[in-house]
mmCIF file of C-alpha atoms in Angstrom:
data_model
loop_
_atom_site.group_PDB
_atom_site.id
_atom_site.type_symbol
_atom_site.label_atom_id
_atom_site.label_comp_id
_atom_site.label_asym_id
_atom_site.label_seq_id
_atom_site.Cartn_x
_atom_site.Cartn_y
_atom_site.Cartn_z
ATOM 1 C CA GLY A 300 3.303 -15.447 -6.433
ATOM 2 C CA PHE A 301 6.927 -15.547 -5.367
ATOM 3 C CA VAL A 302 8.740 -13.651 -2.610
ATOM 4 C CA THR A 303 12.387 -12.634 -2.898
ATOM 5 C CA TYR A 304 14.010 -11.971 0.461
ATOM 6 C CA PHE A 305 17.191 -9.923 0.794
ATOM 7 C CA PRO A 306 18.780 -10.504 4.215
ATOM 8 C CA GLN A 307 20.898 -7.594 5.461
ATOM 9 C CA PHE A 308 19.849 -5.464 2.504
ATOM 10 C CA PRO A 309 21.971 -2.362 3.363
ATOM 11 C CA GLN A 310 25.132 -4.475 3.528
ATOM 12 C CA TRP A 311 24.250 -6.405 0.360
ATOM 13 C CA ALA A 312 23.121 -3.465 -1.784
ATOM 14 C CA LEU A 313 25.248 -0.635 -0.430
ATOM 15 C CA SER A 314 28.353 -1.387 1.623
ATOM 16 C CA GLU A 315 29.752 -2.986 4.760
ATOM 17 C CA GLN A 316 29.706 0.471 6.359
ATOM 18 C CA HIS A 317 25.995 0.907 5.650
ATOM 19 C CA GLY A 318 25.357 -2.530 7.090
ATOM 20 C CA ALA A 319 27.201 -1.576 10.278
ATOM 21 C CA VAL A 320 25.238 1.666 10.643
ATOM 22 C CA HIS A 321 21.911 -0.169 10.391
ATOM 23 C CA SER A 322 22.912 -3.049 12.643
ATOM 24 C CA GLU A 323 22.093 -3.366 16.324
ATOM 25 C CA PRO A 324 25.172 -1.483 17.662
ATOM 26 C CA GLY A 325 24.622 1.332 15.175
ATOM 27 C CA PHE A 326 21.378 3.012 14.219
ATOM 28 C CA PRO A 327 18.846 0.206 13.632
ATOM 29 C CA SER A 328 15.851 1.385 11.638
ATOM 30 C CA HIS A 329 13.577 -0.590 9.354
ATOM 31 C CA ALA A 330 12.783 2.592 7.413
ATOM 32 C CA ALA A 331 16.297 3.965 6.913
ATOM 33 C CA PRO A 332 17.140 1.929 3.746
ATOM 34 C CA ASP A 333 13.651 2.413 2.214
ATOM 35 C CA ALA A 334 14.844 4.775 -0.530
ATOM 36 C CA GLN A 335 17.542 2.381 -1.726
ATOM 37 C CA ALA A 336 15.184 -0.592 -1.509
ATOM 38 C CA ALA A 337 12.529 1.230 -3.557
ATOM 39 C CA THR A 338 15.037 2.174 -6.242
ATOM 40 C CA HIS A 339 16.367 -1.388 -6.389
ATOM 41 C CA CYS A 340 12.830 -2.704 -6.750
ATOM 42 C CA LEU A 341 11.987 -0.255 -9.556
ATOM 43 C CA PHE A 342 15.107 -0.931 -11.606
ATOM 44 C CA SER A 343 14.838 -4.697 -11.177
ATOM 45 C CA GLN A 344 11.354 -4.584 -12.724
ATOM 46 C CA ARG A 345 12.155 -2.441 -15.774
ATOM 47 C CA GLY A 346 11.095 -4.317 -18.882
ATOM 48 C CA LEU A 347 9.313 -6.949 -16.776
ATOM 49 C CA SER A 348 6.362 -5.307 -15.014
ATOM 50 C CA GLU A 349 3.778 -2.705 -15.999
ATOM 51 C CA TRP A 350 3.525 -1.416 -12.437
ATOM 52 C CA VAL A 351 5.299 -1.754 -9.128
ATOM 53 C CA ALA A 352 3.098 -1.478 -6.018
ATOM 54 C CA PHE A 353 4.721 -0.072 -2.889
ATOM 55 C CA LEU A 354 3.132 -1.483 0.261
ATOM 56 C CA HIS A 355 4.680 -0.562 3.580
ATOM 57 C CA SER A 356 3.446 -3.156 6.046
ATOM 58 C CA PRO A 357 2.748 -6.914 6.149
ATOM 59 C CA ASP A 358 -0.886 -6.120 7.049
ATOM 60 C CA GLU A 359 -1.464 -3.954 3.975
ATOM 61 C CA TYR A 360 -2.723 -5.012 0.538
ATOM 62 C CA LEU A 361 -4.378 -3.553 -2.560
ATOM 63 C CA SER A 362 -8.154 -3.633 -2.708
ATOM 64 C CA SER A 363 -11.164 -1.676 -3.954
ATOM 65 C CA GLY A 364 -14.834 -1.128 -3.224
ATOM 66 C CA ARG A 365 -15.527 -4.507 -4.836
ATOM 67 C CA GLY A 366 -12.678 -6.301 -3.103
ATOM 68 C CA LEU A 367 -10.442 -6.388 -6.224
ATOM 69 C CA THR A 368 -11.267 -9.969 -7.104
ATOM 70 C CA ASP A 369 -9.768 -9.677 -10.625
ATOM 71 C CA VAL A 370 -6.643 -7.467 -10.761
ATOM 72 C CA ARG A 371 -6.258 -7.745 -14.519
ATOM 73 C CA ARG A 372 -9.845 -6.806 -15.386
ATOM 74 C CA GLU A 373 -10.506 -4.277 -12.619
ATOM 75 C CA LEU A 374 -7.120 -2.533 -12.474
ATOM 76 C CA LEU A 375 -4.555 -3.290 -15.168
ATOM 77 C CA GLU A 376 -6.845 -3.050 -18.193
ATOM 78 C CA PRO A 377 -8.443 0.309 -17.197
ATOM 79 C CA LEU A 378 -4.980 1.813 -16.593
ATOM 80 C CA ARG A 379 -3.380 0.700 -19.873
ATOM 81 C CA PRO A 380 -4.853 3.488 -22.070
ATOM 82 C CA LEU A 381 -3.669 6.081 -19.530
ATOM 83 C CA ARG A 382 -0.229 4.490 -19.343
ATOM 84 C CA LYS A 383 0.090 4.771 -23.126
ATOM 85 C CA ARG A 384 -0.590 8.503 -22.777
ATOM 86 C CA GLY A 385 2.239 8.936 -20.291
ATOM 87 C CA LEU A 386 0.829 7.943 -16.909
ATOM 88 C CA SER A 387 3.717 7.146 -14.572
ATOM 89 C CA VAL A 388 2.196 7.176 -11.062
ATOM 90 C CA VAL A 389 -1.152 6.135 -9.591
ATOM 91 C CA ASP A 390 -1.933 7.638 -6.197
ATOM 92 C CA VAL A 391 -3.220 4.747 -4.048
ATOM 93 C CA PRO A 392 -4.750 6.096 -0.837
ATOM 94 C CA ALA A 393 -4.299 3.980 2.286
ATOM 95 C CA VAL A 394 -7.303 3.503 4.552
ATOM 96 C CA TYR A 395 -7.382 2.174 8.122
ATOM 97 C CA PHE A 396 -9.504 -0.833 9.078
ATOM 98 C CA THR A 397 -10.267 -0.824 12.785
ATOM 99 C CA HIS A 398 -12.502 -2.349 15.488
ATOM 100 C CA GLY A 399 -15.492 -0.073 14.796
ATOM 101 C CA PRO A 400 -18.173 1.290 17.116
ATOM 102 C CA GLU A 401 -19.345 -2.126 18.345
ATOM 103 C CA GLU A 402 -17.818 -4.218 21.125
ATOM 104 C CA GLY A 403 -15.529 -7.005 19.990
ATOM 105 C CA LEU A 404 -14.565 -8.165 16.526
ATOM 106 C CA ARG A 405 -16.266 -10.289 13.919
ATOM 107 C CA GLU A 406 -15.504 -13.978 14.436
ATOM 108 C CA SER A 407 -13.005 -15.129 11.831
ATOM 109 C CA PRO A 408 -9.675 -17.011 11.792
ATOM 110 C CA TRP A 409 -8.299 -14.473 9.286
ATOM 111 C CA LEU A 410 -7.406 -10.830 9.794
ATOM 112 C CA PRO A 411 -9.507 -9.444 6.884
ATOM 113 C CA GLY A 412 -12.525 -11.239 8.318
ATOM 114 C CA ARG A 413 -12.178 -9.815 11.816
ATOM 115 C CA TYR A 414 -12.119 -6.126 10.914
ATOM 116 C CA VAL A 415 -15.150 -5.025 8.903
ATOM 117 C CA TYR A 416 -15.084 -1.315 9.776
ATOM 118 C CA ARG A 417 -12.846 1.254 8.155
ATOM 119 C CA SER A 418 -12.372 4.995 8.073
ATOM 120 C CA ASN A 419 -14.417 6.847 5.473
ATOM 121 C CA LYS A 420 -11.311 8.846 4.457
ATOM 122 C CA PRO A 421 -7.694 7.976 3.608
ATOM 123 C CA ILE A 422 -4.849 8.264 6.108
ATOM 124 C CA GLU A 423 -3.830 11.923 6.031
ATOM 125 C CA LEU A 424 -0.813 13.932 7.114
ATOM 126 C CA GLN A 425 -1.871 16.248 9.898
ATOM 127 C CA GLY A 426 -0.922 19.885 9.394
ATOM 128 C CA TRP A 427 -0.111 19.488 5.707
ATOM 129 C CA GLY A 428 -2.078 21.159 2.954
ATOM 130 C CA SER A 429 -1.094 21.115 -0.700
ATOM 131 C CA SER A 430 -3.777 22.627 -2.922
ATOM 132 C CA ALA A 431 -1.940 21.486 -6.073
ATOM 133 C CA ALA A 432 -1.330 17.798 -5.393
ATOM 134 C CA GLY A 433 -3.635 15.856 -3.090
ATOM 135 C CA PHE A 434 -1.300 12.866 -2.827
ATOM 136 C CA LEU A 435 1.213 15.051 -0.975
ATOM 137 C CA ASN A 436 -1.299 15.324 1.897
ATOM 138 C CA ARG A 437 -1.463 11.562 2.457
ATOM 139 C CA PHE A 438 0.688 8.531 3.148
ATOM 140 C CA PRO A 439 -0.008 6.768 -0.148
ATOM 141 C CA SER A 440 1.032 3.299 -1.269
ATOM 142 C CA PRO A 441 1.538 4.212 -4.909
ATOM 143 C CA LEU A 442 1.706 2.287 -8.151
ATOM 144 C CA ALA A 443 4.742 3.333 -10.162
ATOM 145 C CA ASP A 444 5.674 2.572 -13.770
ATOM 146 C CA PRO A 445 9.282 1.292 -13.497
ATOM 147 C CA GLN A 446 10.048 2.681 -16.957
ATOM 148 C CA ARG A 447 9.161 6.232 -15.924
ATOM 149 C CA VAL A 448 9.934 6.373 -12.194
ATOM 150 C CA SER A 449 13.468 6.148 -10.816
ATOM 151 C CA ASP A 450 12.973 6.597 -7.072
ATOM 152 C CA LEU A 451 10.591 7.434 -4.233
ATOM 153 C CA VAL A 452 10.901 10.371 -1.857
ATOM 154 C CA SER A 453 10.346 9.396 1.796
ATOM 155 C CA ALA A 454 9.206 5.946 0.634
ATOM 156 C CA HIS A 455 5.741 7.212 -0.361
ATOM 157 C CA PHE A 456 6.124 9.813 -3.119
ATOM 158 C CA PRO A 457 7.348 8.649 -6.569
ATOM 159 C CA ARG A 458 9.510 10.954 -8.667
ATOM 160 C CA GLY A 459 8.257 10.538 -12.229
ATOM 161 C CA ALA A 460 10.196 11.487 -15.347
ATOM 162 C CA ALA A 461 9.667 14.997 -16.713
ATOM 163 C CA GLY A 462 6.452 15.319 -18.697
ATOM 164 C CA THR A 463 4.812 12.193 -17.308
ATOM 165 C CA LEU A 464 1.403 12.152 -15.642
ATOM 166 C CA TYR A 465 0.167 11.443 -12.115
ATOM 167 C CA LEU A 466 -3.301 10.053 -11.416
ATOM 168 C CA ASP A 467 -4.201 11.930 -8.225
ATOM 169 C CA ASP A 468 -7.101 11.681 -5.761
ATOM 170 C CA VAL A 469 -8.007 8.147 -6.819
ATOM 171 C CA PRO A 470 -11.441 7.159 -5.415
ATOM 172 C CA LEU A 471 -11.418 4.516 -2.686
ATOM 173 C CA ASP A 472 -13.939 2.499 -4.701
ATOM 174 C CA PHE A 473 -11.471 2.104 -7.603
ATOM 175 C CA LEU A 474 -8.256 1.375 -5.732
ATOM 176 C CA ARG A 475 -6.913 1.639 -2.199
ATOM 177 C CA ALA A 476 -4.519 0.018 0.233
ATOM 178 C CA ASN A 477 -6.354 -1.633 3.107
ATOM 179 C CA HIS A 478 -4.268 -1.187 6.249
ATOM 180 C CA TYR A 479 -5.067 -2.791 9.615
ATOM 181 C CA GLY A 480 -4.167 -0.234 12.250
ATOM 182 C CA GLU A 481 -4.823 -2.512 15.233
ATOM 183 C CA THR A 482 -3.136 -5.716 14.110
ATOM 184 C CA PHE A 483 -0.529 -5.655 16.856
ATOM 185 C CA HIS A 484 -2.206 -3.540 19.544
ATOM 186 C CA VAL A 485 -5.319 -1.422 20.047
ATOM 187 C CA ARG A 486 -4.668 2.244 19.349
ATOM 188 C CA PRO A 487 -6.695 5.270 18.238
ATOM 189 C CA VAL A 488 -6.338 5.097 14.462
ATOM 190 C CA LEU A 489 -9.498 6.990 13.514
ATOM 191 C CA GLN A 490 -8.342 10.530 12.732
ATOM 192 C CA PRO A 491 -10.305 13.675 13.705
ATOM 193 C CA GLY A 492 -13.202 14.245 11.333
ATOM 194 C CA HIS A 493 -13.182 10.651 10.076
ATOM 195 C CA GLU A 494 -16.101 8.268 10.603
ATOM 196 C CA TRP A 495 -16.571 4.500 10.698
ATOM 197 C CA VAL A 496 -17.929 2.779 7.603
ATOM 198 C CA ARG A 497 -18.898 -0.897 7.581
ATOM 199 C CA ASP A 498 -17.053 -2.535 4.712
ATOM 200 C CA GLU A 499 -17.323 -6.260 3.941
ATOM 201 C CA SER A 500 -15.846 -6.053 0.433
ATOM 202 C CA VAL A 501 -12.960 -8.437 1.155
ATOM 203 C CA LEU A 502 -14.900 -11.174 2.957
ATOM 204 C CA TRP A 503 -14.811 -13.184 -0.278
ATOM 205 C CA VAL A 504 -11.251 -14.184 0.700
ATOM 206 C CA GLU A 505 -12.578 -16.372 3.526
ATOM 207 C CA GLY A 506 -14.051 -18.810 1.023
ATOM 208 C CA ALA A 507 -10.896 -18.622 -1.084
ATOM 209 C CA PHE A 508 -8.703 -19.369 1.938
ATOM 210 C CA GLN A 509 -10.888 -22.322 2.919
ATOM 211 C CA ARG A 510 -10.630 -23.801 -0.570
ATOM 212 C CA LEU A 511 -6.852 -23.495 -0.347
ATOM 213 C CA GLY A 512 -6.860 -25.253 3.022
ATOM 214 C CA LEU A 513 -5.386 -22.263 4.865
#
């Protein structure tokens, strides 16, 4: 695919004053312009894309219990009948991959090959507890229909048009965002009550990378 890079996004999309606020002498924050960036992304894809996926880190990607080897067959086609009925948002739970209970990491030149243990539950917001909407208790990486969603609240929670539907509590086997919590440094990413699960569903990418000469 293609990547479009917007240098100095606050200054380009908003104003010189916004650019100054987010620059080094001001209040530098990678997350501060998230809301404007999400809205820009949504509106730029209206009439072009069925879904917009919001991933929040360079070490995060969409996957499933089978490794999501065919996005069209495993994801887009099953969602199309629901989209026709008014589905606007798909809750995509994020799950941490970590070092696991064993010493060391699996030998691999690629990040997905090194970490083969993950949490058995999605990343959750501690101290939160909505009984009506499960996605409000997590840090999701949602899919949003750009025709029916105009913005995201706090970068994770899409605001769908009135009367549209949300697909909540999506099983990890169907769709999830794999997130590598120890990419940059070792830290305790396994939350209380969560357990390690060995998961080799994405190891197919090693062969794909080799064939591409990566």
